[in-house]
Every structure is written in structure tokens, then in C-alpha cells.
Coordinates of C-alpha atoms in Angstrom, one line a residue:
Chain A
M601 CA 0.3 -0.3 -0.2
T602 CA 2.2 2.2 0.8
V603 CA 4.0 2.1 -2.3
M604 CA 1.3 3.7 -4.1
A605 CA 1.0 6.7 -1.6
D606 CA 4.4 7.0 -3.0
A607 CA 3.8 7.2 -6.2
G608 CA 2.4 10.7 -5.6
A609 CA 0.1 11.5 -8.9
P610 CA -3.3 11.6 -7.4
R611 CA -4.4 9.2 -10.3
P612 CA -1.3 7.0 -11.2
A613 CA -1.4 5.8 -14.5
R614 CA -2.7 2.3 -15.1
S615 CA -2.3 -0.1 -17.9
G616 CA -5.2 0.4 -20.2
V617 CA -5.6 -3.3 -19.5
S618 CA -7.0 -3.1 -15.9
D619 CA -9.6 0.0 -16.9
A620 CA -10.8 -1.7 -20.0
L621 CA -11.7 -4.6 -17.9
W622 CA -13.2 -2.6 -15.0
R623 CA -15.5 -0.3 -17.3
H624 CA -16.3 -3.4 -18.9
P625 CA -17.5 -6.6 -16.4
R626 CA -19.1 -8.3 -18.8
L627 CA -15.6 -8.6 -20.4
M628 CA -14.4 -9.6 -17.3
L629 CA -17.1 -12.3 -16.5
V630 CA -16.2 -13.8 -19.7
L631 CA -12.3 -13.8 -19.0
L632 CA -13.2 -15.4 -15.4
L633 CA -15.8 -18.1 -16.7
A634 CA -14.4 -19.5 -19.9
P635 CA -11.2 -21.1 -19.1
P636 CA -13.7 -23.4 -16.1
L637 CA -16.2 -23.9 -18.9
L638 CA -14.0 -24.6 -21.7
W639 CA -12.6 -27.0 -19.2
L640 CA -15.8 -29.1 -18.0
G641 CA -17.6 -28.6 -21.1
I642 CA -15.1 -30.3 -23.0
V643 CA -13.6 -32.7 -21.0
Y644 CA -16.6 -33.3 -19.1
L645 CA -19.5 -32.7 -21.1
G646 CA -17.8 -34.2 -24.2
S647 CA -17.4 -37.4 -22.6
L648 CA -21.0 -37.6 -21.4
F649 CA -21.7 -37.0 -25.0
A650 CA -19.2 -39.5 -26.3
L651 CA -20.6 -42.1 -24.1
L652 CA -24.0 -41.3 -25.2
A653 CA -22.8 -41.9 -28.5
Q654 CA -21.9 -44.9 -27.9
S655 CA -24.5 -46.2 -26.3
F656 CA -26.1 -46.3 -30.2
F657 CA -23.2 -48.1 -31.5
S658 CA -24.3 -51.7 -31.9
I659 CA -21.4 -54.7 -31.7
D660 CA -20.7 -57.3 -34.1
E661 CA -21.7 -60.6 -31.8
F662 CA -19.2 -62.8 -33.7
S663 CA -15.9 -60.5 -34.8
G664 CA -16.2 -58.7 -31.2
V665 CA -16.4 -55.6 -33.5
I666 CA -17.6 -52.6 -32.5
D667 CA -20.6 -51.1 -35.8
R668 CA -20.4 -47.2 -35.7
T669 CA -23.9 -46.5 -37.3
P670 CA -26.8 -45.5 -34.8
T671 CA -29.6 -48.3 -33.9
L672 CA -31.3 -49.2 -30.8
K673 CA -30.5 -52.4 -30.6
T674 CA -28.2 -52.2 -27.6
Y675 CA -31.3 -50.7 -25.6
G676 CA -33.1 -53.6 -26.7
E677 CA -30.5 -56.2 -25.2
L678 CA -30.5 -54.6 -21.8
L679 CA -34.2 -55.1 -21.6
R680 CA -33.0 -59.0 -21.5
P681 CA -34.8 -60.4 -18.3
A682 CA -31.2 -61.1 -17.2
N683 CA -30.1 -57.2 -17.1
L684 CA -33.3 -56.4 -16.2
D685 CA -32.5 -58.7 -13.1
I686 CA -29.3 -56.6 -12.7
I687 CA -31.4 -53.0 -12.8
W688 CA -34.1 -53.9 -10.8
R689 CA -31.5 -55.5 -8.0
T690 CA -29.1 -52.6 -8.0
V691 CA -32.2 -50.3 -7.3
L692 CA -33.8 -52.8 -4.5
M693 CA -30.0 -52.4 -2.5
A694 CA -29.9 -48.7 -3.3
A695 CA -33.1 -47.8 -1.0
L696 CA -32.9 -50.8 1.4
V697 CA -29.5 -48.7 1.8
T698 CA -31.0 -45.8 1.7
V699 CA -33.8 -46.7 4.5
A700 CA -30.9 -47.8 7.1
S701 CA -28.6 -45.0 6.0
V702 CA -31.7 -43.0 7.6
T703 CA -32.4 -45.3 10.3
V704 CA -28.9 -45.0 11.8
A705 CA -28.2 -41.3 10.9
F706 CA -31.0 -39.5 12.1
P707 CA -30.5 -40.5 15.8
I708 CA -26.2 -38.8 15.0
A709 CA -27.6 -36.2 13.5
Y710 CA -30.0 -35.4 16.2
Y711 CA -27.8 -35.4 18.9
A712 CA -24.8 -33.3 17.0
A713 CA -27.6 -30.3 15.8
R714 CA -29.5 -30.5 19.2
Y715 CA -27.9 -31.1 21.9
A716 CA -24.3 -31.1 21.5
R717 CA -22.1 -28.0 22.3
G718 CA -18.5 -26.8 22.2
R719 CA -15.8 -29.7 22.7
W720 CA -18.1 -32.3 21.2
K721 CA -19.8 -30.2 18.9
A722 CA -15.8 -30.5 17.2
V723 CA -15.9 -34.1 18.5
F724 CA -19.5 -34.5 16.5
Y725 CA -18.1 -32.6 13.6
L726 CA -14.3 -34.5 13.0
G727 CA -16.0 -37.3 14.3
V728 CA -18.0 -37.5 11.0
M729 CA -15.8 -35.8 8.5
L730 CA -12.7 -37.8 9.3
P731 CA -14.8 -41.7 8.2
L732 CA -16.4 -39.4 5.2
W733 CA -12.7 -38.6 4.1
S734 CA -10.7 -41.5 4.6
S735 CA -9.9 -43.6 2.1
Y736 CA -12.6 -45.6 0.6
L737 CA -11.0 -48.9 -0.3
V738 CA -9.8 -49.1 3.2
K739 CA -12.9 -48.7 4.9
V740 CA -14.6 -51.3 2.7
Y741 CA -11.3 -53.5 3.4
A742 CA -11.7 -52.9 7.5
W743 CA -15.4 -54.5 6.8
K744 CA -13.3 -57.9 5.1
L745 CA -11.3 -57.7 8.1
I746 CA -14.2 -58.3 10.0
L747 CA -17.2 -59.8 8.1
A748 CA -14.7 -62.8 7.2
K749 CA -15.5 -66.2 8.6
E750 CA -12.9 -66.3 11.0
G751 CA -13.2 -62.4 11.8
I752 CA -14.2 -60.6 14.9
V753 CA -17.7 -61.0 14.1
G754 CA -17.6 -64.5 13.5
W755 CA -15.0 -64.8 17.0
G756 CA -17.2 -62.5 18.8
F757 CA -21.1 -64.6 17.6
E758 CA -18.7 -68.1 18.5
G759 CA -17.6 -66.6 22.1
L760 CA -21.4 -66.0 22.8
G761 CA -22.1 -69.3 22.5
L762 CA -24.3 -68.1 19.2
G763 CA -22.6 -69.7 16.6
W764 CA -25.2 -71.5 15.6
L765 CA -27.5 -68.6 15.0
L766 CA -25.2 -66.9 12.4
D767 CA -25.0 -70.1 10.6
A768 CA -29.1 -70.3 10.6
F769 CA -28.5 -66.7 9.0
L770 CA -26.5 -67.6 6.8
S771 CA -28.2 -70.4 5.5
V772 CA -31.2 -68.0 4.8
P773 CA -31.1 -68.2 0.6
G774 CA -31.3 -64.7 -0.9
I775 CA -29.5 -63.0 2.4
G776 CA -27.0 -66.0 3.3
G777 CA -23.3 -67.3 1.7
N778 CA -20.3 -69.1 2.6
S779 CA -19.7 -66.4 4.9
L780 CA -20.9 -62.9 6.1
S781 CA -18.1 -61.4 3.6
V782 CA -20.0 -62.8 0.5
S783 CA -23.4 -62.7 1.5
P784 CA -25.8 -60.1 0.5
T785 CA -26.3 -58.5 4.2
G786 CA -22.0 -58.6 3.7
T787 CA -22.6 -56.1 0.4
F788 CA -25.6 -53.9 2.3
I789 CA -24.1 -53.4 5.9
V790 CA -20.6 -52.2 4.1
F791 CA -23.1 -50.0 1.5
V792 CA -24.6 -48.3 4.6
Y793 CA -21.4 -48.0 6.7
V794 CA -19.4 -46.3 3.5
W795 CA -22.2 -44.0 2.6
L796 CA -23.6 -43.4 6.2
P797 CA -21.6 -39.9 6.4
Y798 CA -23.1 -38.5 3.4
M799 CA -26.4 -39.2 5.3
I800 CA -25.7 -37.7 8.4
L801 CA -24.4 -34.4 7.3
P802 CA -27.6 -33.1 5.3
I803 CA -29.7 -33.9 8.3
Q804 CA -27.9 -32.4 10.9
A805 CA -27.9 -28.9 8.2
A806 CA -31.8 -29.4 8.0
L807 CA -32.1 -30.2 12.2
E808 CA -29.8 -27.1 13.4
R809 CA -32.5 -24.9 11.9
V810 CA -35.1 -26.3 13.6
P811 CA -35.4 -24.0 17.2
G812 CA -35.4 -26.7 20.0
S813 CA -38.9 -24.5 21.4
L814 CA -40.7 -25.5 18.6
V815 CA -39.9 -29.3 20.1
E816 CA -40.8 -28.0 23.6
A817 CA -43.7 -26.4 22.4
S818 CA -45.2 -29.7 21.0
G819 CA -44.5 -31.4 24.1
D820 CA -46.3 -28.5 26.3
L821 CA -49.3 -29.0 24.3
G822 CA -49.8 -32.7 25.2
A823 CA -47.8 -34.3 22.4
S824 CA -45.7 -37.3 23.1
P825 CA -42.5 -37.6 22.3
G826 CA -43.4 -40.0 19.3
Q827 CA -46.5 -37.7 18.1
T828 CA -43.6 -34.8 18.0
F829 CA -41.6 -36.8 16.0
R830 CA -43.9 -37.5 13.1
H831 CA -45.2 -34.3 13.0
V832 CA -43.1 -31.7 14.0
L833 CA -39.5 -33.3 13.4
W834 CA -39.6 -35.4 10.6
P835 CA -41.5 -33.2 8.4
L836 CA -38.8 -30.4 9.1
A837 CA -36.2 -32.8 8.6
L838 CA -37.2 -34.1 5.2
P839 CA -35.4 -32.0 2.9
G840 CA -32.4 -33.0 4.7
V841 CA -33.3 -36.7 4.2
V842 CA -33.9 -36.1 0.8
A843 CA -30.4 -34.8 0.2
G844 CA -29.2 -37.6 1.9
S845 CA -31.0 -40.0 -0.3
I846 CA -29.6 -38.5 -3.4
F847 CA -26.2 -39.4 -2.1
T848 CA -26.8 -42.7 -0.7
F849 CA -28.9 -43.6 -3.6
S850 CA -26.5 -42.2 -6.8
L851 CA -23.3 -43.5 -5.0
T852 CA -24.9 -47.0 -4.7
L853 CA -26.1 -47.1 -8.2
G854 CA -22.9 -46.5 -9.5
D855 CA -20.6 -48.6 -7.3
Y856 CA -18.8 -51.5 -8.3
I857 CA -15.7 -52.0 -5.7
I858 CA -18.2 -53.2 -3.0
P859 CA -19.9 -55.9 -4.4
Q860 CA -17.0 -57.0 -5.7
I861 CA -14.8 -57.3 -2.8
V862 CA -17.5 -58.0 -0.3
G863 CA -20.5 -60.1 -1.6
T864 CA -21.9 -62.6 -4.3
S865 CA -20.8 -63.3 -7.4
A866 CA -24.2 -61.5 -8.1
R867 CA -24.4 -58.6 -10.3
F868 CA -25.4 -54.6 -10.0
I869 CA -25.3 -52.4 -12.5
G870 CA -21.9 -50.3 -11.9
L871 CA -20.2 -54.2 -11.7
A872 CA -21.7 -54.9 -15.3
V873 CA -20.4 -51.4 -16.9
Y874 CA -16.9 -52.8 -15.5
Q875 CA -16.9 -55.7 -16.4
Y876 CA -18.8 -55.0 -20.2
Q877 CA -16.7 -52.3 -21.1
G878 CA -13.5 -54.7 -19.9
T879 CA -13.1 -58.1 -19.9
A880 CA -16.3 -58.1 -22.6
G881 CA -15.0 -55.4 -24.6
N882 CA -18.5 -54.3 -25.3
V883 CA -18.2 -50.9 -24.4
P884 CA -22.2 -50.1 -26.6
L885 CA -23.6 -52.2 -23.8
A886 CA -21.6 -50.6 -20.7
A887 CA -22.5 -47.2 -22.1
A888 CA -26.4 -48.6 -22.5
F889 CA -25.7 -49.8 -18.8
A890 CA -24.3 -46.5 -18.0
V891 CA -26.8 -44.8 -18.9
V892 CA -29.9 -46.4 -16.6
P893 CA -28.3 -44.8 -13.1
I894 CA -28.0 -41.1 -14.6
V895 CA -31.7 -41.6 -16.1
I896 CA -32.8 -42.9 -12.2
M897 CA -31.2 -40.1 -11.0
G898 CA -32.4 -37.9 -13.3
I899 CA -36.1 -38.8 -12.2
Y900 CA -34.6 -38.7 -8.3
L901 CA -33.5 -35.2 -8.9
A902 CA -36.8 -34.0 -10.3
V903 CA -38.8 -35.3 -7.6
A904 CA -36.1 -34.8 -4.7
K905 CA -36.2 -30.4 -5.8
R906 CA -39.5 -30.7 -5.4
M907 CA -39.8 -31.8 -1.9
G908 CA -37.1 -28.9 -1.4
A909 CA -34.2 -30.9 -0.9
F910 CA -31.5 -28.5 -2.5
D911 CA -32.2 -26.1 0.0
A912 CA -31.0 -28.3 2.5
L913 CA -27.7 -28.7 0.9
Chain B
M156 CA -29.6 -21.2 25.2
R157 CA -30.8 -23.0 28.3
F158 CA -28.9 -25.8 28.7
E159 CA -30.9 -29.1 28.2
R160 CA -29.5 -32.7 28.4
A161 CA -30.1 -35.2 25.8
P162 CA -32.7 -39.0 27.4
W163 CA -30.2 -41.5 27.8
W164 CA -31.5 -43.6 24.5
L165 CA -30.5 -40.9 22.4
K166 CA -27.0 -40.8 23.8
A167 CA -26.8 -44.0 23.2
L168 CA -27.4 -44.1 19.6
A169 CA -25.5 -41.4 18.5
G170 CA -22.2 -42.8 20.6
G171 CA -22.8 -45.9 19.3
G172 CA -23.2 -44.3 15.9
L173 CA -20.1 -42.5 15.9
L174 CA -17.9 -46.0 16.9
F175 CA -20.0 -47.6 14.5
L176 CA -17.9 -45.3 11.7
H177 CA -14.5 -45.4 13.8
L178 CA -13.9 -49.1 14.7
P179 CA -13.6 -50.7 11.9
I180 CA -10.8 -48.3 10.2
L181 CA -9.4 -48.5 14.1
L182 CA -9.2 -52.0 13.2
V183 CA -7.5 -51.7 10.2
F184 CA -4.6 -50.1 12.4
L185 CA -4.5 -52.9 14.8
Y186 CA -4.3 -55.6 11.7
A187 CA -1.1 -54.2 10.5
F188 CA 0.6 -55.5 13.4
T189 CA -0.3 -59.1 13.3
T190 CA 2.4 -61.4 13.1
E191 CA -0.5 -63.8 11.1
D192 CA 0.0 -63.4 7.3
R193 CA -2.7 -66.3 5.7
S194 CA -5.7 -65.3 7.2
Y195 CA -8.1 -62.5 8.7
V196 CA -8.3 -64.3 12.2
W197 CA -9.5 -62.5 14.8
P198 CA -8.2 -61.8 17.4
P199 CA -4.6 -61.1 16.0
P200 CA -1.7 -64.0 18.0
G201 CA 0.8 -61.5 18.4
L202 CA 2.1 -58.1 17.6
T203 CA 5.4 -57.3 15.1
L204 CA 6.9 -54.5 12.9
H205 CA 8.2 -56.6 10.9
W206 CA 4.8 -56.1 7.8
F207 CA 6.4 -52.0 8.1
A208 CA 9.9 -53.2 6.8
R209 CA 8.1 -55.3 4.0
A210 CA 6.3 -52.9 2.6
W211 CA 9.1 -50.3 3.2
A212 CA 11.3 -52.8 0.7
R213 CA 8.8 -52.8 -2.0
P214 CA 9.3 -50.4 -5.5
D215 CA 6.1 -51.2 -6.5
I216 CA 3.8 -49.7 -3.5
W217 CA 6.7 -46.7 -3.6
E218 CA 6.2 -45.9 -7.7
A219 CA 2.3 -46.7 -6.9
L220 CA 2.6 -44.1 -4.0
W221 CA 4.9 -41.6 -6.2
L222 CA 2.4 -41.7 -8.9
S223 CA -0.5 -40.9 -7.0
L224 CA 1.5 -38.2 -4.6
R225 CA 2.3 -36.6 -8.5
V226 CA -1.4 -36.6 -10.0
A227 CA -3.0 -35.3 -6.7
L228 CA -0.7 -32.6 -6.9
V229 CA -1.0 -31.5 -10.6
A230 CA -5.2 -31.7 -10.6
T231 CA -5.5 -30.2 -7.0
A232 CA -3.4 -27.5 -8.8
V233 CA -5.7 -27.3 -12.5
A234 CA -8.5 -27.5 -9.8
L235 CA -7.7 -24.5 -7.6
V236 CA -7.4 -22.0 -10.9
L237 CA -10.5 -23.3 -12.2
G238 CA -12.7 -23.6 -9.2
T239 CA -11.4 -20.0 -8.3
L240 CA -12.2 -18.7 -11.5
C241 CA -15.5 -20.2 -11.6
A242 CA -16.4 -19.0 -7.6
A243 CA -14.9 -15.5 -8.7
A244 CA -17.7 -15.3 -11.4
V245 CA -20.6 -17.0 -10.0
A246 CA -20.3 -15.0 -6.8
R247 CA -19.6 -11.5 -7.7
S248 CA -22.4 -11.1 -10.5
R249 CA -25.0 -12.5 -11.5
F250 CA -25.6 -13.4 -15.1
F251 CA -28.0 -15.2 -17.7
G252 CA -26.9 -19.6 -17.2
R253 CA -25.9 -18.7 -13.1
E254 CA -27.5 -21.9 -12.2
A255 CA -25.7 -23.9 -15.2
V256 CA -22.5 -23.1 -14.3
S257 CA -23.0 -24.4 -10.9
L258 CA -24.5 -27.2 -11.8
L259 CA -22.1 -28.4 -14.5
V260 CA -19.7 -28.2 -11.9
V261 CA -20.9 -30.1 -9.1
L262 CA -22.2 -32.6 -11.6
P263 CA -19.0 -34.9 -11.5
I264 CA -19.3 -35.1 -8.2
A265 CA -23.4 -35.8 -8.5
L266 CA -23.6 -38.6 -10.9
P267 CA -21.6 -41.7 -9.9
G268 CA -18.3 -42.3 -10.5
I269 CA -18.5 -44.7 -13.0
I270 CA -20.3 -42.8 -15.4
T271 CA -17.5 -40.3 -15.1
G272 CA -15.2 -42.7 -15.6
I273 CA -16.4 -44.6 -18.3
A274 CA -17.7 -41.2 -20.3
L275 CA -13.8 -40.7 -20.0
R276 CA -13.0 -43.5 -21.4
S277 CA -15.2 -43.6 -24.2
A278 CA -13.9 -39.9 -25.5
F279 CA -10.4 -41.4 -25.3
S280 CA -11.6 -43.9 -27.1
L281 CA -13.3 -42.7 -30.0
A282 CA -10.3 -39.8 -29.8
D283 CA -7.9 -42.0 -30.0
I284 CA -6.0 -40.8 -27.0
P285 CA -3.6 -43.2 -25.3
F286 CA -3.8 -43.8 -21.5
S287 CA -0.9 -41.3 -20.0
F288 CA -0.1 -39.8 -16.6
W289 CA -2.5 -36.6 -18.4
T290 CA -5.5 -39.1 -18.8
I291 CA -5.5 -39.3 -15.1
V292 CA -4.5 -36.0 -14.0
L293 CA -7.8 -35.0 -16.5
G294 CA -10.3 -36.8 -14.7
H295 CA -9.4 -36.0 -11.2
A296 CA -8.8 -32.3 -12.1
T297 CA -12.5 -32.5 -13.5
F298 CA -13.9 -33.6 -9.8
C299 CA -11.5 -32.1 -7.4
V300 CA -13.0 -28.4 -9.1
V301 CA -16.0 -28.6 -6.8
V302 CA -14.4 -29.2 -3.7
V303 CA -12.2 -25.9 -4.7
Y304 CA -15.4 -24.4 -5.9
N305 CA -17.9 -25.0 -2.7
N306 CA -14.6 -23.6 -0.7
A307 CA -13.6 -20.2 -2.9
V308 CA -17.6 -19.2 -3.3
A309 CA -18.7 -19.5 -0.2
R310 CA -15.6 -17.1 0.9
F311 CA -16.0 -14.7 -2.2
R312 CA -19.5 -13.8 -0.7
R313 CA -18.3 -12.6 2.3
V314 CA -15.4 -10.6 0.7
S315 CA -17.1 -7.0 0.2
G316 CA -16.9 -5.8 -3.0
N317 CA -16.1 -2.4 -1.2
L318 CA -12.7 -3.4 -0.8
I319 CA -12.1 -4.4 -4.9
E320 CA -13.6 -1.2 -6.0
A321 CA -11.8 1.3 -3.4
S322 CA -8.4 -0.8 -4.5
M323 CA -8.9 -0.2 -7.9
D324 CA -10.5 3.6 -7.1
L325 CA -7.5 4.5 -5.8
G326 CA -5.2 3.0 -8.6
A327 CA -4.0 -0.4 -8.5
T328 CA -4.5 -2.4 -11.0
Y329 CA -6.1 -5.4 -11.3
G330 CA -2.8 -7.4 -10.5
Q331 CA -2.0 -5.6 -8.6
T332 CA -5.4 -5.9 -6.3
L333 CA -5.7 -9.4 -6.9
R334 CA -2.1 -9.7 -5.2
H335 CA -3.0 -6.9 -2.1
V336 CA -6.6 -7.6 -1.6
I337 CA -8.4 -10.3 -3.1
L338 CA -5.6 -13.2 -2.7
P339 CA -4.8 -12.6 1.3
N340 CA -8.7 -12.8 2.2
I341 CA -9.4 -15.9 0.5
A342 CA -6.4 -17.6 0.5
T343 CA -6.9 -20.2 3.9
A344 CA -10.6 -21.0 1.8
L345 CA -7.9 -21.8 -0.8
L346 CA -5.3 -23.6 1.1
A347 CA -8.6 -25.2 2.5
G348 CA -10.3 -26.8 -0.7
G349 CA -6.8 -27.4 -2.1
M350 CA -6.3 -29.8 0.7
L351 CA -9.5 -31.2 0.6
A352 CA -9.1 -31.1 -3.3
F353 CA -5.3 -33.6 -2.8
A354 CA -7.4 -35.6 -0.4
L355 CA -10.5 -36.6 -3.0
S356 CA -7.2 -36.9 -5.7
F357 CA -5.1 -39.0 -3.4
D358 CA -8.0 -41.7 -2.8
E359 CA -9.8 -41.9 -6.1
V360 CA -10.0 -45.2 -7.8
I361 CA -13.5 -45.7 -9.3
V362 CA -12.8 -42.6 -12.0
T363 CA -8.9 -43.7 -11.8
T364 CA -9.4 -47.7 -13.0
F365 CA -11.1 -46.2 -16.2
T366 CA -8.3 -43.7 -17.1
A367 CA -5.4 -45.1 -15.8
G368 CA -4.7 -47.7 -18.4
Q369 CA -2.2 -49.8 -16.8
Q370 CA -0.3 -47.1 -14.6
A371 CA -0.8 -47.9 -10.8
T372 CA -1.7 -45.2 -8.4
L373 CA -1.8 -46.4 -4.7
P374 CA -5.8 -46.7 -4.7
I375 CA -5.3 -48.9 -7.5
W376 CA -2.6 -50.8 -6.6
M377 CA -4.6 -51.4 -2.9
L378 CA -7.8 -52.9 -5.3
E379 CA -5.6 -54.9 -6.9
E380 CA -4.2 -56.5 -4.0
L381 CA -8.2 -56.9 -2.7
V382 CA -9.4 -58.4 -5.4
R383 CA -6.0 -60.7 -5.6
P384 CA -4.1 -60.5 -2.8
R385 CA -0.8 -61.8 -2.3
E386 CA 1.4 -60.5 0.9
R387 CA -1.7 -59.3 2.6
P388 CA 0.1 -57.9 6.1
V389 CA 1.6 -54.9 3.7
T390 CA -1.5 -54.6 2.1
N391 CA -2.9 -53.7 5.9
V392 CA 0.3 -51.2 6.5
V393 CA -0.6 -49.4 3.3
A394 CA -4.0 -49.0 4.3
M395 CA -2.9 -48.0 7.6
V396 CA -0.2 -45.3 5.7
V397 CA -3.6 -44.0 2.9
V398 CA -5.9 -43.0 6.5
L399 CA -2.8 -41.1 7.7
V400 CA -2.2 -39.2 5.0
T401 CA -5.4 -38.5 3.9
F402 CA -6.2 -37.2 7.7
L403 CA -3.8 -34.7 7.6
P404 CA -5.1 -32.6 5.2
I405 CA -8.6 -33.2 6.5
L406 CA -7.7 -31.7 9.8
G407 CA -5.6 -29.2 8.7
A408 CA -8.6 -27.9 6.5
Y409 CA -10.6 -27.6 9.1
H410 CA -8.4 -25.4 11.2
L411 CA -8.0 -23.1 8.8
T412 CA -11.7 -22.8 8.3
R413 CA -13.0 -23.4 11.8
G414 CA -15.3 -20.5 13.0
T415 CA -16.1 -19.3 10.0
D416 CA -20.0 -19.9 8.6
T417 CA -18.6 -22.4 6.3
V418 CA -17.1 -25.1 7.5
A419 CA -14.8 -26.8 4.6
G420 CA -14.9 -30.7 3.8
S421 CA -18.8 -31.0 4.6
G422 CA -19.5 -31.6 1.0
K423 CA -17.6 -34.4 -0.4

């Protein structure tokens, strides 16, 4: 600052560029926006269009050569029963994971928003933030250790003399398997664990805005805690819940690593995309599969927007 | 505000939830010291530091770590520039398509990672671009922009426009205003955003599998070990180191932005 004061002249000479920019805020805006928009427009949107284009190509079943004439054949292939099965299984899993995440996240978010103060507020904040940011693969790996046959869960059940209960549970078709780490239940637990912080944060943000006096007033007017929850807390938390469910739903739809590491060989959309583009070399079908989550999320976001979910983000 | 006490069951549920979030990660730390090398047996039969030495002597781990660090640094640098420019434009003026711009920035992280991954891969294959260091950076920078953007846009909104106007009125050029007025005001937000972007890139695996080809970043190395285990205890050691390395920037970002209305890191 002193440098400028020493310059002496009331209005020191300044380069024409700065003056021009100052007088033309639009020009400044264009200069600011051009690099990020060019990058995202070319790299990201360009890639998305490439993906969309690929889904209209088709593959020659015998030679494996990709035919670049536009066709809907690949989308027809998507509607085969085996592929519809994959889509249905993934959407069901995403829905179950979302419901479970809300159930586990709500008490944490409520406590953090309403009761935690000072030091405990920080503990809860970092307590959610560190697992959110710690390595995704390590988290999945941790559960592989926990759920393995000789791991801590099996050890716990044996120690309590309840080994038979775990075996009985694992023998249930549809949810069981050889051990928890190769069962659909295991896949479900890991999904809930890994996405849980994404659910806690928006619910907490929504609950922070609910004044405590509102809850007290409901109680003073004779509502039971259950009624207060149903008629006061839940409706006010709903935008946060929907915002969180966007994450849990979208992330489950696209994940291909968790079902591969902790789970059965049953395929999910993400795994199908990965395998079709990789080992099978059927990029058009992989692309068509990738369009499915985009469409589902598009519908989901439209509904969520109506429910006011974006105000809580 | 009146000091309230939570009912015991709420405390139990909230505390239990936090434990549920942390115990598995702590368990990985413990497994890094186990003497048993064939399976995941619990409890560990004994504790040793042997695997740290083994991991230290593995050149493939060092190569993967080095690649990850380089990618994260370059991607963070690109994201810092692009994210800050975008935030400056969106926070300081209203224009047609402003909503669309913020949507475009958020999209790479709002859509499942596999979409971004396969989309980039399709584009590389259509344009005949071979996989390289730069294809990884391209993907990482794209989804890191949003983290920097979120931090910067919140700070730009709080920096008074009067300050910039005053600086220009007093005869400063744009360069001088940027250096002496704007940057000091947004520096901590940028540093926090940069740290988060670094952590995000350092840990990313889903997009990377589609953009890396035969190269192995540290997460890719880990993924391969998980799918086809070679030396399990070494994987445990690497897992522990990776968690500790990502904790540092997160704690740093938290301390830098603590006490402001928008604490960094709440949106990944």
C-alpha cells in the first residue's frame, strides 16, 4: 500500500487492460468463466456425449467389432431378463441402503444438532468428517477383515455361544452365503457404512435450523415424543433426508467395488458396466448400462427438487 | 440457550453411531501389526513391526505412491485455478445461465463416479487418446474443481465488493488488487479447498480405473491387492498409512476454516 501512496500522482497511470476490464464487467466475466467452462464443457460434457453416442453403437456378436452406425439394438439388449434383473437388484439395494442409512444417521444428526455444544460439537463434526474423507478402499477392506469367516464378527458370535445363530442366518437363501463377507447382507452392511456420513451431514444441517422451542412447544401442548417426532421433527428434517438419500442412492447405483470385494457374484449396475467395458469388450452395452443410473437419478432429482431438498444442501 | 440434557437412549444411539463409524478404521490399524499372514484371523495371535519393513522395501508401493502424489498435486493445481475463477464469476455477479454453471461444476461429483469414468474412457477411445499420466489428471481435476469451488464461492460472498472497488479507485491495477486485496482475503479458503481436493484425488479409485490404463496409483494398487491378495499384511500397512495421510489435509482444512460460517469438508 505504501508503494502506491508514494507514487504521488492523484491518479497514477495504470495499464489500459485493467481500465478496460473495470469498465466492462461483462468482459471480465467472460475472462473468468472461459477457462473453467471450456475445461468442463470439453472434458466432461464432451465425454458424456461420447458415452451417449457409444450407447447407440452396436457390437458384432461374432467378430466383436464395434459398428458405429446409430441403432437402438443395444438398448434392446438392455431389456433382456438377465439385465433387467441386475437393474432391479441394484435399485432394491439402493433403496434398502437408503432406508437403513436414514435410521442410523438420524439419532447421530439429531444429537449433534440439538444437544452437542462446544467441545462435543467439534467431536461430532470431526467424528463424521474423518470417516467421510478417509480412504474408501480402506473402509471396504476393513469390513472384509471384520466379516471374514475367521474375523471379529464370527469370533464374537462363537464367544457368546451363538455360532449356530450366525450359521442359521447365513443359510437363508437370498441374504446368506458361505460367510458374511460373501453374502448380500455383507454387501448391504458395507454400503450403509461407507455412505452413512453422506446422510448424517444434510440431516444435521436441516435439524440445525429447527428451533428447540418448537420441539418443547409440541411437548407442552401434550404431544408424546412419538407424535412430536412424526408431526414436527420429521417433516422439518425431510429436505435433509432427501438430500442425503440423493447421495446414498446415487453412490449405490454406481458402485462396482463393494459388490466385488464383499459380496456374492450377483451383479449390480456398476459391476455390469465395468465388466462389459473391460473383459467383455462390449463398450456399447456398458454405455447403455451407464445411462440407466443417469435416468434414474434424473427422475430422483426432479422429485427431490419438488420436495425442497436442495435448500438443505 | 437453556442447557438441555439428552435422554440416555439418544446418547447411546448417537455414541454408538460414532463408534460404528470409527471402529472399523481402527481395526485396520491393529491388523497392520498382526503376526499372522495367511488369513484375517481375530484376535491377532501376536504383534510385530515386521510388515512395515516389508512394505518399505517394496518398490511397487513406492512407485504407486509417487504416481498418486504427482497426480494429486497437478490435479489440485488445475482445480485451484479453475475452481477459483468459476467461484469469482458466480459469487460476484448475476448473469444468464448462472445456475447452469454451478450445476455443471457439481455434476461430475453428483453423478456416480462410474459414469464419469466410463464417459472419459469412451471419449479417449473415440478420440484415440492413449492412456497416460495426463489422462488420470484430466479425470481427477474435473471432479476436484467442485471442492475448490465450494470453498471459494462461500468466501467470495463474504469479501466485500467495496474493498475491491476501493482498491481500483485508489489506482491499483487488477494484478495489484488481486495480490494485495483479493488473495489475502480468500487465501485460507483456497488452502482448505486445495487440501480437500488433494485428499479427494489421492484416494480416488473409481474414475481412475477407467483412465489409468496399465498405470497403478496407490488406490489402484490397493484394489488389485484386495481382488488378488499377494501379501496381506503389507496391504494392511499401506491401508493404515493411506488413512493417516488423508487425515492430515482434512484436519488442516478444518483448522483453517473453523469458526467461519462454512466449515470446509462438509460436502465431498
